[in-house]
Amino acid sequence: MSKALDILYKVLDFQSGSLLTASEKPTSALKRDDWIEKGEWLDDDGLSISNPGSFVEGVTLANLLVTEPRPRNPLLADIVKRIGLAERTGRGIDRIFEGLLRYGRPAPDYGRSDATSVVVQMSNTGSDLGFLETVLREEERTGRSMPLDSLIILSRLRQERRLIITDLTHSTQKTEQATRVTIETLVEAGLVDAHGSGRGRTYTLSAKLYRKAGQKAGYIRQAGFDAIQQEQMVLRYIGENGSIKRAEVAELCRLSMPQAYHLLKRLKDSGKIQQHGVKRHAFYTQKS
């Protein structure tokens, strides 16, 4: 037990660490085995904690967030929960993720785990208090804690700027349908902006979040990319095929029919293409 407490104190001393993250990881390891071979170290990348032995059977990196709790020693796990060192729900990993992500810090990394040990690394990246304020305001608005899936999606978008739904399902470890429900909820809340439609629909952080972070130009670069790319795609299609119809624009750029109409109108108004025919018989060519 002294080894467990030693690691607990070191985690608590970890720069920018949160109490939630610090208190959960040692007890998770405590329920796995004895502490003789445990290891922890600080380096330029952050704090790492290792525990001998692989993940419990049935637990992998691909289902770490969604699999049912599987303690290696059920009796010891129950004792630890009864004395208040861990939750009876057995969702300690969720709490580690939440404790980092809500402060705008990178998710914990279990990627160095292998058949001989489980290793978790927590980055020493500083907290983003502006992001935390956004999370707290949203929690105040909804009257509940922000779900882990939402925190994961916002974190990915903060790091990688623009993603499609399949990028995000890998991180949430949920089905595409479940992930889509979560991200569309974030769109409705004004935290995420959606661009395009269908399977080509992409997502970025909203203009509101970019403004709060003092990165107005960053949002314009992300949102403006779609329009420029779509115009180039339409002009290239016309150059190769001679003409294009609205339905073809919608399919090419993965847009709704009204969005395709506005794209064609924008190109026509700028003098880049010309219209022939009307309504459903209309087609467009490059302006000569």
Short mmCIF file of C-alpha atoms in Angstrom, two decimals:
data_model
loop_
_atom_site.label_atom_id
_atom_site.label_comp_id
_atom_site.label_asym_id
_atom_site.label_seq_id
_atom_site.Cartn_x
_atom_site.Cartn_y
_atom_site.Cartn_z
CA MET A 1 0.00 0.00 0.00
CA SER A 2 2.91 2.40 0.68
CA LYS A 3 3.90 2.12 -2.99
CA ALA A 4 0.37 3.04 -4.02
CA LEU A 5 0.37 6.10 -1.78
CA ASP A 6 3.80 7.10 -3.05
CA ILE A 7 2.54 7.13 -6.63
CA LEU A 8 -0.62 8.94 -5.56
CA TYR A 9 1.42 11.77 -4.05
CA LYS A 10 3.61 11.98 -7.14
CA VAL A 11 0.57 12.26 -9.36
CA LEU A 12 -0.87 14.95 -7.11
CA ASP A 13 2.38 16.87 -7.45
CA PHE A 14 2.32 16.49 -11.24
CA GLN A 15 2.24 19.95 -12.77
CA SER A 16 -1.24 20.93 -14.04
CA GLY A 17 -2.68 17.57 -12.95
CA SER A 18 -6.20 17.29 -11.57
CA LEU A 19 -7.17 15.59 -8.32
CA LEU A 20 -9.71 13.46 -10.17
CA THR A 21 -7.11 11.95 -12.45
CA ALA A 22 -4.59 11.59 -9.67
CA SER A 23 -6.83 9.68 -7.30
CA GLU A 24 -8.18 7.22 -9.84
CA LYS A 25 -5.10 5.81 -11.53
CA PRO A 26 -3.32 4.38 -8.46
CA THR A 27 -6.45 2.55 -7.27
CA SER A 28 -6.98 1.11 -10.75
CA ALA A 29 -3.50 -0.32 -10.61
CA LEU A 30 -3.93 -1.42 -6.99
CA LYS A 31 -6.77 -3.71 -8.02
CA ARG A 32 -4.59 -5.39 -10.64
CA ASP A 33 -1.65 -6.90 -8.79
CA ASP A 34 1.00 -6.26 -6.11
CA TRP A 35 3.09 -3.10 -6.33
CA ILE A 36 6.57 -4.59 -6.39
CA GLU A 37 7.09 -4.10 -10.12
CA LYS A 38 5.06 -0.93 -10.60
CA GLY A 39 6.79 1.99 -12.25
CA GLU A 40 6.17 5.67 -12.70
CA TRP A 41 8.30 8.38 -14.19
CA LEU A 42 8.26 12.01 -15.22
CA ASP A 43 9.95 13.15 -18.40
CA ASP A 44 9.63 15.93 -20.97
CA ASP A 45 6.41 14.38 -22.29
CA GLY A 46 4.62 14.16 -18.94
CA LEU A 47 3.78 11.56 -16.32
CA SER A 48 3.75 7.84 -17.13
CA ILE A 49 2.54 5.00 -14.90
CA SER A 50 3.10 1.34 -15.74
CA ASN A 51 1.65 -1.80 -14.27
CA PRO A 52 2.91 -5.35 -15.00
CA GLY A 53 0.61 -7.67 -16.89
CA SER A 54 -1.51 -7.12 -19.97
CA PHE A 55 -5.08 -5.83 -20.04
CA VAL A 56 -7.65 -8.15 -18.50
CA GLU A 57 -8.99 -10.66 -21.03
CA GLY A 58 -11.54 -8.99 -23.29
CA VAL A 59 -10.15 -5.47 -22.80
CA THR A 60 -8.19 -3.90 -25.66
CA LEU A 61 -7.14 -0.43 -26.74
CA ALA A 62 -10.06 -0.49 -29.18
CA ASN A 63 -12.75 -1.00 -26.51
CA LEU A 64 -11.13 0.53 -23.45
CA LEU A 65 -13.89 3.13 -23.05
CA VAL A 66 -16.91 0.96 -23.77
CA THR A 67 -16.24 -2.52 -22.40
CA GLU A 68 -17.83 -3.63 -19.16
CA PRO A 69 -15.58 -3.31 -16.06
CA ARG A 70 -13.54 -6.49 -15.61
CA PRO A 71 -11.47 -6.45 -12.40
CA ARG A 72 -8.64 -8.98 -12.29
CA ASN A 73 -9.32 -9.54 -8.60
CA PRO A 74 -13.07 -9.01 -7.95
CA LEU A 75 -12.74 -9.38 -4.16
CA LEU A 76 -9.96 -6.81 -3.86
CA ALA A 77 -11.80 -4.50 -6.25
CA ASP A 78 -14.91 -4.67 -4.08
CA ILE A 79 -12.91 -3.89 -0.93
CA VAL A 80 -11.28 -0.87 -2.58
CA LYS A 81 -14.71 0.39 -3.64
CA ARG A 82 -16.24 -0.18 -0.21
CA ILE A 83 -13.60 1.94 1.54
CA GLY A 84 -14.12 4.75 -0.97
CA LEU A 85 -10.86 4.59 -2.93
CA ALA A 86 -12.68 3.85 -6.18
CA GLU A 87 -16.18 4.05 -7.60
CA ARG A 88 -18.50 1.05 -7.45
CA THR A 89 -19.39 1.78 -11.07
CA GLY A 90 -15.94 0.65 -12.14
CA ARG A 91 -15.54 3.47 -14.66
CA GLY A 92 -12.17 4.72 -13.47
CA ILE A 93 -10.79 5.00 -17.01
CA ASP A 94 -13.68 7.27 -17.98
CA ARG A 95 -12.86 9.54 -15.05
CA ILE A 96 -9.20 9.72 -16.04
CA PHE A 97 -10.22 10.82 -19.54
CA GLU A 98 -12.76 13.32 -18.21
CA GLY A 99 -10.32 14.73 -15.67
CA LEU A 100 -7.88 15.63 -18.45
CA LEU A 101 -10.17 16.52 -21.35
CA ARG A 102 -12.42 18.97 -19.52
CA TYR A 103 -9.33 21.08 -18.80
CA GLY A 104 -8.40 21.14 -22.47
CA ARG A 105 -5.52 18.74 -22.04
CA PRO A 106 -4.76 15.76 -24.34
CA ALA A 107 -6.40 12.43 -23.59
CA PRO A 108 -4.38 9.86 -21.63
CA ASP A 109 -2.36 7.62 -23.92
CA TYR A 110 -2.38 3.85 -23.37
CA GLY A 111 -0.61 3.18 -26.67
CA ARG A 112 2.61 1.95 -25.07
CA SER A 113 0.82 -0.94 -23.37
CA ASP A 114 1.75 -4.43 -24.54
CA ALA A 115 1.50 -8.08 -23.50
CA THR A 116 3.75 -7.52 -20.49
CA SER A 117 2.49 -4.24 -19.02
CA VAL A 118 -0.21 -1.59 -19.13
CA VAL A 119 1.23 1.90 -19.48
CA VAL A 120 -0.70 5.17 -19.32
CA GLN A 121 0.93 8.46 -20.20
CA MET A 122 -0.51 11.85 -19.23
CA SER A 123 0.79 14.87 -21.09
CA ASN A 124 2.23 17.81 -19.19
CA THR A 125 0.48 20.23 -21.57
CA GLY A 126 -0.97 23.10 -19.56
CA SER A 127 -4.68 23.49 -18.91
CA ASP A 128 -6.83 25.63 -21.21
CA LEU A 129 -9.00 27.66 -18.84
CA GLY A 130 -10.96 29.16 -21.73
CA PHE A 131 -12.02 25.69 -22.82
CA LEU A 132 -12.88 24.75 -19.23
CA GLU A 133 -15.10 27.84 -19.04
CA THR A 134 -16.91 26.68 -22.19
CA VAL A 135 -17.47 23.25 -20.66
CA LEU A 136 -18.76 24.73 -17.40
CA ARG A 137 -21.15 27.08 -19.21
CA GLU A 138 -22.55 24.21 -21.25
CA GLU A 139 -22.96 22.11 -18.12
CA GLU A 140 -24.78 24.99 -16.46
CA ARG A 141 -27.06 25.32 -19.49
CA THR A 142 -27.92 21.62 -19.63
CA GLY A 143 -27.90 20.95 -15.90
CA ARG A 144 -25.63 17.92 -16.25
CA SER A 145 -21.99 17.03 -16.70
CA MET A 146 -20.73 17.09 -20.26
CA PRO A 147 -20.67 13.49 -21.55
CA LEU A 148 -17.30 11.91 -22.18
CA ASP A 149 -18.10 11.41 -25.88
CA SER A 150 -18.66 15.15 -26.24
CA LEU A 151 -15.36 15.94 -24.52
CA ILE A 152 -13.54 13.48 -26.77
CA ILE A 153 -15.03 14.99 -29.94
CA LEU A 154 -14.24 18.56 -28.89
CA SER A 155 -10.70 17.53 -27.98
CA ARG A 156 -10.13 15.89 -31.38
CA LEU A 157 -11.45 18.96 -33.20
CA ARG A 158 -9.23 21.26 -31.12
CA GLN A 159 -6.21 19.22 -32.15
CA GLU A 160 -7.00 18.35 -35.77
CA ARG A 161 -9.33 21.20 -36.81
CA ARG A 162 -11.58 19.36 -39.30
CA LEU A 163 -12.80 15.76 -39.18
CA ILE A 164 -15.46 13.48 -40.64
CA ILE A 165 -17.67 11.14 -38.65
CA THR A 166 -15.53 8.05 -39.23
CA ASP A 167 -12.52 9.86 -37.74
CA LEU A 168 -14.50 10.46 -34.57
CA THR A 169 -15.98 6.98 -34.13
CA HIS A 170 -12.45 5.64 -33.67
CA SER A 171 -11.95 7.98 -30.71
CA THR A 172 -15.34 7.53 -29.03
CA GLN A 173 -15.24 3.75 -29.62
CA LYS A 174 -18.98 3.95 -30.30
CA THR A 175 -20.99 3.14 -33.41
CA GLU A 176 -21.19 5.69 -36.20
CA GLN A 177 -24.85 6.29 -35.38
CA ALA A 178 -24.16 6.94 -31.69
CA THR A 179 -21.26 9.25 -32.52
CA ARG A 180 -23.37 11.14 -35.05
CA VAL A 181 -26.06 11.75 -32.42
CA THR A 182 -23.45 13.17 -30.05
CA ILE A 183 -21.83 15.48 -32.58
CA GLU A 184 -25.14 16.76 -33.95
CA THR A 185 -26.07 17.60 -30.35
CA LEU A 186 -22.87 19.65 -30.16
CA VAL A 187 -23.86 21.35 -33.42
CA GLU A 188 -27.24 22.28 -31.94
CA ALA A 189 -25.49 23.60 -28.83
CA GLY A 190 -23.37 25.92 -30.98
CA LEU A 191 -20.08 24.26 -30.03
CA VAL A 192 -19.43 22.59 -33.39
CA ASP A 193 -20.17 23.64 -36.98
CA ALA A 194 -21.10 21.15 -39.70
CA HIS A 195 -20.08 21.61 -43.34
CA GLY A 196 -21.64 19.78 -46.27
CA SER A 197 -23.97 16.80 -46.10
CA GLY A 198 -24.04 13.03 -46.42
CA ARG A 199 -20.93 10.95 -45.80
CA GLY A 200 -18.74 13.86 -46.85
CA ARG A 201 -20.08 16.04 -44.03
CA THR A 202 -17.20 17.53 -42.05
CA TYR A 203 -17.05 19.16 -38.63
CA THR A 204 -15.05 21.98 -37.09
CA LEU A 205 -15.22 23.82 -33.81
CA SER A 206 -17.75 26.63 -34.00
CA ALA A 207 -16.92 30.26 -34.68
CA LYS A 208 -17.89 30.97 -31.06
CA LEU A 209 -15.16 28.70 -29.72
CA TYR A 210 -12.57 30.09 -32.13
CA ARG A 211 -13.47 33.63 -31.03
CA LYS A 212 -13.16 32.66 -27.37
CA ALA A 213 -9.71 31.27 -28.10
CA GLY A 214 -8.76 34.47 -29.93
CA GLN A 215 -8.43 32.62 -33.24
CA LYS A 216 -11.00 34.28 -35.50
CA ALA A 217 -8.81 33.81 -38.56
CA GLY A 218 -8.48 30.11 -37.75
CA TYR A 219 -12.22 29.61 -38.12
CA ILE A 220 -12.34 31.53 -41.40
CA ARG A 221 -9.57 29.32 -42.78
CA GLN A 222 -11.43 26.17 -41.77
CA ALA A 223 -14.92 27.24 -42.89
CA GLY A 224 -13.69 28.89 -46.08
CA PHE A 225 -11.84 25.80 -47.25
CA ASP A 226 -15.07 24.05 -48.27
CA ALA A 227 -16.34 26.80 -50.55
CA ILE A 228 -13.05 27.23 -52.40
CA GLN A 229 -12.55 23.50 -52.82
CA GLN A 230 -16.11 22.97 -54.06
CA GLU A 231 -15.81 25.72 -56.66
CA GLN A 232 -12.59 24.19 -57.95
CA MET A 233 -14.18 20.74 -58.12
CA VAL A 234 -17.13 22.04 -60.17
CA LEU A 235 -14.89 23.95 -62.58
CA ARG A 236 -12.63 20.93 -62.99
CA TYR A 237 -15.64 18.70 -63.67
CA ILE A 238 -16.92 21.10 -66.34
CA GLY A 239 -13.45 21.28 -67.87
CA GLU A 240 -13.30 17.51 -68.19
CA ASN A 241 -16.94 16.82 -69.12
CA GLY A 242 -18.11 20.01 -70.84
CA SER A 243 -21.06 20.72 -68.54
CA ILE A 244 -22.61 19.92 -65.18
CA LYS A 245 -26.11 19.72 -63.71
CA ARG A 246 -27.24 20.61 -60.22
CA ALA A 247 -27.75 16.96 -59.24
CA GLU A 248 -24.20 16.22 -60.38
CA VAL A 249 -22.89 19.10 -58.28
CA ALA A 250 -24.73 17.74 -55.25
CA GLU A 251 -23.22 14.29 -55.77
CA LEU A 252 -19.75 15.59 -56.58
CA CYS A 253 -19.48 17.91 -53.57
CA ARG A 254 -21.73 15.89 -51.24
CA LEU A 255 -24.18 18.76 -50.87
CA SER A 256 -27.93 19.00 -50.56
CA MET A 257 -29.79 20.22 -53.66
CA PRO A 258 -30.35 23.72 -52.18
CA GLN A 259 -26.64 23.93 -51.31
CA ALA A 260 -25.73 22.86 -54.85
CA TYR A 261 -28.03 25.57 -56.22
CA HIS A 262 -26.30 28.27 -54.17
CA LEU A 263 -22.86 27.02 -55.21
CA LEU A 264 -23.82 27.21 -58.89
CA LYS A 265 -25.38 30.63 -58.40
CA ARG A 266 -22.20 31.89 -56.78
CA LEU A 267 -20.12 30.65 -59.71
CA LYS A 268 -22.59 32.12 -62.20
CA ASP A 269 -22.70 35.51 -60.45
CA SER A 270 -18.91 35.66 -60.43
CA GLY A 271 -18.84 35.10 -64.19
CA LYS A 272 -17.09 31.74 -64.07
CA ILE A 273 -19.94 29.66 -65.54
CA GLN A 274 -23.09 30.24 -67.56
CA GLN A 275 -26.50 28.60 -67.36
CA HIS A 276 -28.35 26.91 -70.21
CA GLY A 277 -32.01 25.99 -69.86
CA VAL A 278 -34.20 26.35 -66.80
CA LYS A 279 -35.37 24.35 -63.80
CA ARG A 280 -34.66 20.61 -64.00
CA HIS A 281 -33.38 20.90 -67.56
CA ALA A 282 -30.72 23.46 -66.63
CA PHE A 283 -27.04 22.70 -67.10
CA TYR A 284 -23.92 24.80 -66.75
CA THR A 285 -20.78 25.34 -68.81
CA GLN A 286 -17.71 27.48 -68.48
CA LYS A 287 -18.32 31.02 -69.63
CA SER A 288 -16.69 31.67 -72.97
#
